[in-house]
PDB file of C-alpha atoms in Angstrom:
ATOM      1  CA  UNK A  17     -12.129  44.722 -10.939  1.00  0.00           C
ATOM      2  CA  UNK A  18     -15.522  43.503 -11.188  1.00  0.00           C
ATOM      3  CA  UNK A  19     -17.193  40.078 -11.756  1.00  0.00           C
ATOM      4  CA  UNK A  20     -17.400  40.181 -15.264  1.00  0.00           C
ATOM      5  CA  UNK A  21     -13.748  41.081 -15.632  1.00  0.00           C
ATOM      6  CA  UNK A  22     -13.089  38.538 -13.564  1.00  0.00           C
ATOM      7  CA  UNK A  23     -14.928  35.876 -15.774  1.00  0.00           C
ATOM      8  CA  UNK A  24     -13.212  37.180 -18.937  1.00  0.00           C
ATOM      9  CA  UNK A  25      -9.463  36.794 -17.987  1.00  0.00           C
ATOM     10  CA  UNK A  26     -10.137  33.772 -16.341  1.00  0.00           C
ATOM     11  CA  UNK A  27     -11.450  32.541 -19.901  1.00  0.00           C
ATOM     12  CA  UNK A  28      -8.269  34.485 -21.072  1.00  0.00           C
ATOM     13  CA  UNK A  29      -6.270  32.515 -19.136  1.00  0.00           C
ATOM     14  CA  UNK A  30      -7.684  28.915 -20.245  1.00  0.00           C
ATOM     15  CA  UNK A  31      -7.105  30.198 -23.631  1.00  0.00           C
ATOM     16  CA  UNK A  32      -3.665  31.429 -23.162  1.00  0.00           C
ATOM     17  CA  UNK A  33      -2.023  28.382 -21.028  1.00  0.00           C
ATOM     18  CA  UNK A  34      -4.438  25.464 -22.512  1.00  0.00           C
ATOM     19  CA  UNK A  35      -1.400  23.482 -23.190  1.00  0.00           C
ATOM     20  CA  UNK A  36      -0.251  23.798 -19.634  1.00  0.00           C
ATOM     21  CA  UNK A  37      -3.682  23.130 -17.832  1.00  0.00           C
ATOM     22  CA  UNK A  38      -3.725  20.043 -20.061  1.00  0.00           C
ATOM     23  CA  UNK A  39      -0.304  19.210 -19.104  1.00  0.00           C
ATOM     24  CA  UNK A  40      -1.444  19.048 -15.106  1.00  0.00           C
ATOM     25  CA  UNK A  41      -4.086  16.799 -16.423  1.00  0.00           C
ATOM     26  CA  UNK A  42      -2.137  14.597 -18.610  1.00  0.00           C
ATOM     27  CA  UNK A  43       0.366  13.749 -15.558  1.00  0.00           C
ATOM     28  CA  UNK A  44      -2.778  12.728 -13.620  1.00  0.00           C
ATOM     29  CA  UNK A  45      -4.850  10.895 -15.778  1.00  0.00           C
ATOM     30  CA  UNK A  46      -1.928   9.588 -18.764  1.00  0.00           C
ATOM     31  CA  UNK A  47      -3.981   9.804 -21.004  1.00  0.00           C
ATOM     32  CA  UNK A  48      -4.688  12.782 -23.382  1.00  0.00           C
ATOM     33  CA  UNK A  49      -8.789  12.410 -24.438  1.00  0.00           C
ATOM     34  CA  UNK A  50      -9.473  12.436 -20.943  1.00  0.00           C
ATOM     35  CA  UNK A  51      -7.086  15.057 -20.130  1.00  0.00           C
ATOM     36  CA  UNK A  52      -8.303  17.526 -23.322  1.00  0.00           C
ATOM     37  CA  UNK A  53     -12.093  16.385 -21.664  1.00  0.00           C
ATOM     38  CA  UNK A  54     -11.060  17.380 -18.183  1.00  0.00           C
ATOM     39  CA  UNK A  55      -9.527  20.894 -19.563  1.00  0.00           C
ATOM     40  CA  UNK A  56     -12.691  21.358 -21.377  1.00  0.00           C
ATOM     41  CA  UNK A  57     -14.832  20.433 -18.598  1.00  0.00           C
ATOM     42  CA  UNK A  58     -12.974  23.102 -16.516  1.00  0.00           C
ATOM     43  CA  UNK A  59     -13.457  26.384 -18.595  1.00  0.00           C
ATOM     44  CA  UNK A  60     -16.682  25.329 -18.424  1.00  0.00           C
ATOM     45  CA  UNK A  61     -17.134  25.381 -15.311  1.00  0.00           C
ATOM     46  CA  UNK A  62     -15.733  28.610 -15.178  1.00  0.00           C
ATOM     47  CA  UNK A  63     -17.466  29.680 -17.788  1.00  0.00           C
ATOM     48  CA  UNK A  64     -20.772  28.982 -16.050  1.00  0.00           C
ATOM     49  CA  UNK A  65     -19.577  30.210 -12.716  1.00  0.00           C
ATOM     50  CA  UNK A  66     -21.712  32.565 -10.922  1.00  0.00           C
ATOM     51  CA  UNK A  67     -19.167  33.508  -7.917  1.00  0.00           C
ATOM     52  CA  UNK A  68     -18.973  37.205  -7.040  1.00  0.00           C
ATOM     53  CA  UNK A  69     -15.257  36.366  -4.794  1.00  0.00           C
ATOM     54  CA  UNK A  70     -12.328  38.081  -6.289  1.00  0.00           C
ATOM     55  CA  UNK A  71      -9.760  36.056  -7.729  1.00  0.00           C
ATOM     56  CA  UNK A  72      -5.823  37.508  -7.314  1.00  0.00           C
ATOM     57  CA  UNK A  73      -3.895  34.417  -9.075  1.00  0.00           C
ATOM     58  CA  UNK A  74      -6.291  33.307 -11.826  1.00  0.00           C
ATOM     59  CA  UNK A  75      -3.471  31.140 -13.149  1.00  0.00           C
ATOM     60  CA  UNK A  76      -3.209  29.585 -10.102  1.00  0.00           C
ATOM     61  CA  UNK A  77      -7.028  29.431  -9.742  1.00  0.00           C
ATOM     62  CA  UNK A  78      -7.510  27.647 -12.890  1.00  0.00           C
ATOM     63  CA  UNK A  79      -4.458  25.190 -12.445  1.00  0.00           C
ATOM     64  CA  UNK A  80      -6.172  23.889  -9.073  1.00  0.00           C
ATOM     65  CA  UNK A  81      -9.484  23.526 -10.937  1.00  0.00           C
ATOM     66  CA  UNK A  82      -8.344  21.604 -13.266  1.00  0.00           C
ATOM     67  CA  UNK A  83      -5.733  19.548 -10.755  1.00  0.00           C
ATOM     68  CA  UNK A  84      -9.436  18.765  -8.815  1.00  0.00           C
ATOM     69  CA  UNK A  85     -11.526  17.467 -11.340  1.00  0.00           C
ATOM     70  CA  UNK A  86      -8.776  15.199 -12.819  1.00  0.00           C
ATOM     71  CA  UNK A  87      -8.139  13.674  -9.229  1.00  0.00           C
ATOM     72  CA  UNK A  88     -11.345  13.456  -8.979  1.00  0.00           C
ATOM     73  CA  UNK A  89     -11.582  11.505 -12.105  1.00  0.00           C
ATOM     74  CA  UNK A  90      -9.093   9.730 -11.781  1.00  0.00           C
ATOM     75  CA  UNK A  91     -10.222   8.065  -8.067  1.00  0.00           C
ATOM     76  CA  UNK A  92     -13.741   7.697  -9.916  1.00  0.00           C
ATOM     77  CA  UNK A  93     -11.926   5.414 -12.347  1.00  0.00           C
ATOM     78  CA  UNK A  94      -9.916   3.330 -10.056  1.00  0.00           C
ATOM     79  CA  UNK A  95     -12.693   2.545  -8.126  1.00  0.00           C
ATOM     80  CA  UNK A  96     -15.035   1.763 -10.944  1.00  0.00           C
ATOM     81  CA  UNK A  97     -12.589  -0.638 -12.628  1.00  0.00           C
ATOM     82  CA  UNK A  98     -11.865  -2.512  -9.120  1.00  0.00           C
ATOM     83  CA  UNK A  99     -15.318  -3.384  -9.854  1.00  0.00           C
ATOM     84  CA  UNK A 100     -14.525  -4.666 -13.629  1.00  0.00           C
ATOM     85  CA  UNK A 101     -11.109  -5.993 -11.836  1.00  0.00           C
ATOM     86  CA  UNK A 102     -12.308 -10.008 -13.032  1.00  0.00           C
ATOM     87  CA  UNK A 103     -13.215 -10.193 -17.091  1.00  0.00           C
ATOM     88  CA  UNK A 104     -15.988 -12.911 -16.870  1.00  0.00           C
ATOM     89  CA  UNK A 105     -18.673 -13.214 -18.882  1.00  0.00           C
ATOM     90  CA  UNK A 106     -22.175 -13.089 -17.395  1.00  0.00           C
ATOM     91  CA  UNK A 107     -23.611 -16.201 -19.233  1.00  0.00           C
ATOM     92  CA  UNK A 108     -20.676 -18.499 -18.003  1.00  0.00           C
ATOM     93  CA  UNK A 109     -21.575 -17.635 -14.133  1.00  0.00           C
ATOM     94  CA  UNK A 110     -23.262 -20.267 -11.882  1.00  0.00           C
ATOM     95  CA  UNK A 111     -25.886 -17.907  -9.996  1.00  0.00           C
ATOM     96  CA  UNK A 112     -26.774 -19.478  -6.444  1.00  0.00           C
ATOM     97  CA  UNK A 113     -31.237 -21.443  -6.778  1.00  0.00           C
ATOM     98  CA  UNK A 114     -30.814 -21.607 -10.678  1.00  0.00           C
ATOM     99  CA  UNK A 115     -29.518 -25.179 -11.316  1.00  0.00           C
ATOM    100  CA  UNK A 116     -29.693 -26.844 -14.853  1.00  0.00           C
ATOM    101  CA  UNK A 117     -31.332 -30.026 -14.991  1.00  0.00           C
ATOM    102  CA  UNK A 118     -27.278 -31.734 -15.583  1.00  0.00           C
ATOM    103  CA  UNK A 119     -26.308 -30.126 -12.382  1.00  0.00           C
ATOM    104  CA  UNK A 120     -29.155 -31.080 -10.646  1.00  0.00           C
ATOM    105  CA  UNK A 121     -28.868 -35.188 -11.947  1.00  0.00           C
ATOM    106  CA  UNK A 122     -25.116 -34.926 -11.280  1.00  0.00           C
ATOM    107  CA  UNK A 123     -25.927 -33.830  -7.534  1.00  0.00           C
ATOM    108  CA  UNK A 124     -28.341 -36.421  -6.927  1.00  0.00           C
ATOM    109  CA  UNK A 125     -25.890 -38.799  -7.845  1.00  0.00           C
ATOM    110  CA  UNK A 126     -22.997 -37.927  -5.841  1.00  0.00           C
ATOM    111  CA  UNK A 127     -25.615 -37.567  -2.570  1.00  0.00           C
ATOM    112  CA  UNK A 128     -26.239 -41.492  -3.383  1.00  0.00           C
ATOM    113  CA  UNK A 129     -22.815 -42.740  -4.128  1.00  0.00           C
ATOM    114  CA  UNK A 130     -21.801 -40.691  -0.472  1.00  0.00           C
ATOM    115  CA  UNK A 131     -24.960 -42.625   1.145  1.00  0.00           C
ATOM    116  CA  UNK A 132     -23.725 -45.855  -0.411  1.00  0.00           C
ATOM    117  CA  UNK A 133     -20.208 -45.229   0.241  1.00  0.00           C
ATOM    118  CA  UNK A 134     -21.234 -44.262   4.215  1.00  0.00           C
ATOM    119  CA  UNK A 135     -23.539 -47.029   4.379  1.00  0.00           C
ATOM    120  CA  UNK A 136     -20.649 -49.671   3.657  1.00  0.00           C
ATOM    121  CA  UNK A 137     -18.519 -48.463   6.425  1.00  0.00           C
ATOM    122  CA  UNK A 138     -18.437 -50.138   9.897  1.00  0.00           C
ATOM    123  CA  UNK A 139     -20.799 -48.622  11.907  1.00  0.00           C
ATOM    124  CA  UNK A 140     -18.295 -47.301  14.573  1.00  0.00           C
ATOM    125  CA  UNK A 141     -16.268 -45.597  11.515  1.00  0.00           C
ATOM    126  CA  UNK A 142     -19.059 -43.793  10.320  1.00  0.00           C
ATOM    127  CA  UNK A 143     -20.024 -42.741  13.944  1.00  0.00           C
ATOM    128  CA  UNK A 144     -16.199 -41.231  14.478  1.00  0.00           C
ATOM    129  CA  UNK A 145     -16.603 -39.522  11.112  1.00  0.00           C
ATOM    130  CA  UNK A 146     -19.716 -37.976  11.848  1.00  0.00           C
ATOM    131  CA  UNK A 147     -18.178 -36.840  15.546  1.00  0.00           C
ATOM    132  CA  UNK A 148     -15.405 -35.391  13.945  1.00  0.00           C
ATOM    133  CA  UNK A 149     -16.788 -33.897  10.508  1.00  0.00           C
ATOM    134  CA  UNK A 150     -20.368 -33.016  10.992  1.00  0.00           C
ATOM    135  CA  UNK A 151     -20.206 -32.304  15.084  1.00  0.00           C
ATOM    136  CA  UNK A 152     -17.025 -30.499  15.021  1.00  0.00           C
ATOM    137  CA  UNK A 153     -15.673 -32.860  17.994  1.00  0.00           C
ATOM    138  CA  UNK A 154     -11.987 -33.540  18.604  1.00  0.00           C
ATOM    139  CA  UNK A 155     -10.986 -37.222  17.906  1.00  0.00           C
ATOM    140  CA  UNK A 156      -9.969 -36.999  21.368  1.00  0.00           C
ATOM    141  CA  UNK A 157     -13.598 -36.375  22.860  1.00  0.00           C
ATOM    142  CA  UNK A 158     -14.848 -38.396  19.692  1.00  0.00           C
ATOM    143  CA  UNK A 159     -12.462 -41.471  21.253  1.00  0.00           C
ATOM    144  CA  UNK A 160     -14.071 -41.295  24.495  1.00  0.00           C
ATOM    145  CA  UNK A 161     -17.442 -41.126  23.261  1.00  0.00           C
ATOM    146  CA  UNK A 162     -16.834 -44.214  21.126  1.00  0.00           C
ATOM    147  CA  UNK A 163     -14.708 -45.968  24.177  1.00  0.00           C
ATOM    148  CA  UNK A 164     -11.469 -45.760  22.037  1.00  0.00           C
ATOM    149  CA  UNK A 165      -8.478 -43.970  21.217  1.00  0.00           C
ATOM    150  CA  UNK A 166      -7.714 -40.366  19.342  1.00  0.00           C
ATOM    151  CA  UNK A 167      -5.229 -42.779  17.275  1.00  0.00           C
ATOM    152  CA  UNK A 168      -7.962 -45.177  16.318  1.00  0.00           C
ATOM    153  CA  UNK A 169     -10.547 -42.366  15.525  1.00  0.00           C
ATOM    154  CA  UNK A 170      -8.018 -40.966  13.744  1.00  0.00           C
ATOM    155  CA  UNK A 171      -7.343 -44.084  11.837  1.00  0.00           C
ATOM    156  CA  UNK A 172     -10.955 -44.323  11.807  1.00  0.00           C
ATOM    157  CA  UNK A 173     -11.287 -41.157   9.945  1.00  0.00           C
ATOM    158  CA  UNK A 174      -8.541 -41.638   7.413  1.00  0.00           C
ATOM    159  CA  UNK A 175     -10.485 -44.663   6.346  1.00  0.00           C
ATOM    160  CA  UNK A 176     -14.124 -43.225   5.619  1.00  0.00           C
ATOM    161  CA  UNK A 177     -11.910 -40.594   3.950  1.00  0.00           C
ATOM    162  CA  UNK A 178     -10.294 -43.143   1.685  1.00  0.00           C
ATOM    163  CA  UNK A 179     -13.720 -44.526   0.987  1.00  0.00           C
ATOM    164  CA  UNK A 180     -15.538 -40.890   0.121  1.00  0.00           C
ATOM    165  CA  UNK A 181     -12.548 -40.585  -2.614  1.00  0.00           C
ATOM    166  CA  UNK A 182     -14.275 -42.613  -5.268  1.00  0.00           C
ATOM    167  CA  UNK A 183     -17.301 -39.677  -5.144  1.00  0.00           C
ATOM    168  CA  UNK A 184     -14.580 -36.997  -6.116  1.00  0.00           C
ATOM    169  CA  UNK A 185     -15.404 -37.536 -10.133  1.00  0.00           C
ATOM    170  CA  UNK A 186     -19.093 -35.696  -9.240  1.00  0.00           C
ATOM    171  CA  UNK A 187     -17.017 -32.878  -7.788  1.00  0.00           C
ATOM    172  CA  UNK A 188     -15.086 -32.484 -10.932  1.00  0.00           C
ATOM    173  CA  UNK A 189     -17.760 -32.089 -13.297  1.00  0.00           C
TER     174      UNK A 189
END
């Protein structure tokens, strides 16, 4: 049989078992635009084919083709809509150096209500918090550094905490 034969019963074959070709798509992609789009896409393929190899099952031959492209599509669309997994709208995002002039006014007012807030505690609570919080010490090795206790650091702590609370609100806005 020669190429051209070959060509024309494989179109023979897409013609004669469309509804089964769309079938194998259907169960792969559930749904049946893109599975009548997959079929289509298919013959075409085979339509435009240049091969010169001999084909002995050109059932089977087109059933795989079509079994290809809609795994194919179908892994194309699961990973395109993990990226469209979160519906948010672009305006509504808070993008990192752009700051409106509220945001801005509302930061510079929680820094000074923390600096006012730190600058009313006790000088040796504000150390221990500092030790703890900002260097990442243990209130063990913060207690020996400040000649105390872990239990009074930690007490220490728990205060300045306490005290910080009132600058939540900024947080919330």
């Amino acid at each position: 049989m020669e190429v051209s034969a070959d060509w024309q019963l494989l179109q023979e074959v897409f013609v004669a078992h469309h509804g089964q070709l769309r079938s194998i798509a259907l169960n792969i992609v559930r749904r049946a635009e893109l599975a009548d789009e997959i079929v289509q896409e298919a013959y075409l393929k085979v339509a435009g084919s240049n091969s010169a190899a001999r084909i002995d099952k050109p059932f089977c031959y087109c059933c795989q083709i079509v079994r290809n492209l809609a795994i194919d599509n179908y892994r194309r669309h699961a990973m395109e809509s993990g990226y469209r997994k979160f519906d948010v709208e672009v305006e509504e995002l808070d993008v990192p150096g752009y700051a409106t002039p509220e945001k801005i006014l509302s930061e510079k007012q929680m820094l000074k209500a923390v600096e006012q807030v730190l600058e009313n505690l006790p000088a040796r609570t504000r150390h221990a918090l500092e030790l703890c919080r900002l260097d990442d010490m243990s209130q063990r090795d913060a207690g020996r550094n400040l000649g105390c206790s872990a239990t009074l650091v930690n007490f220490m702590i728990r205060d300045a905490s306490n005290a910080l609370r009132i600058c939540k609100h900024f947080l919330d806005d």
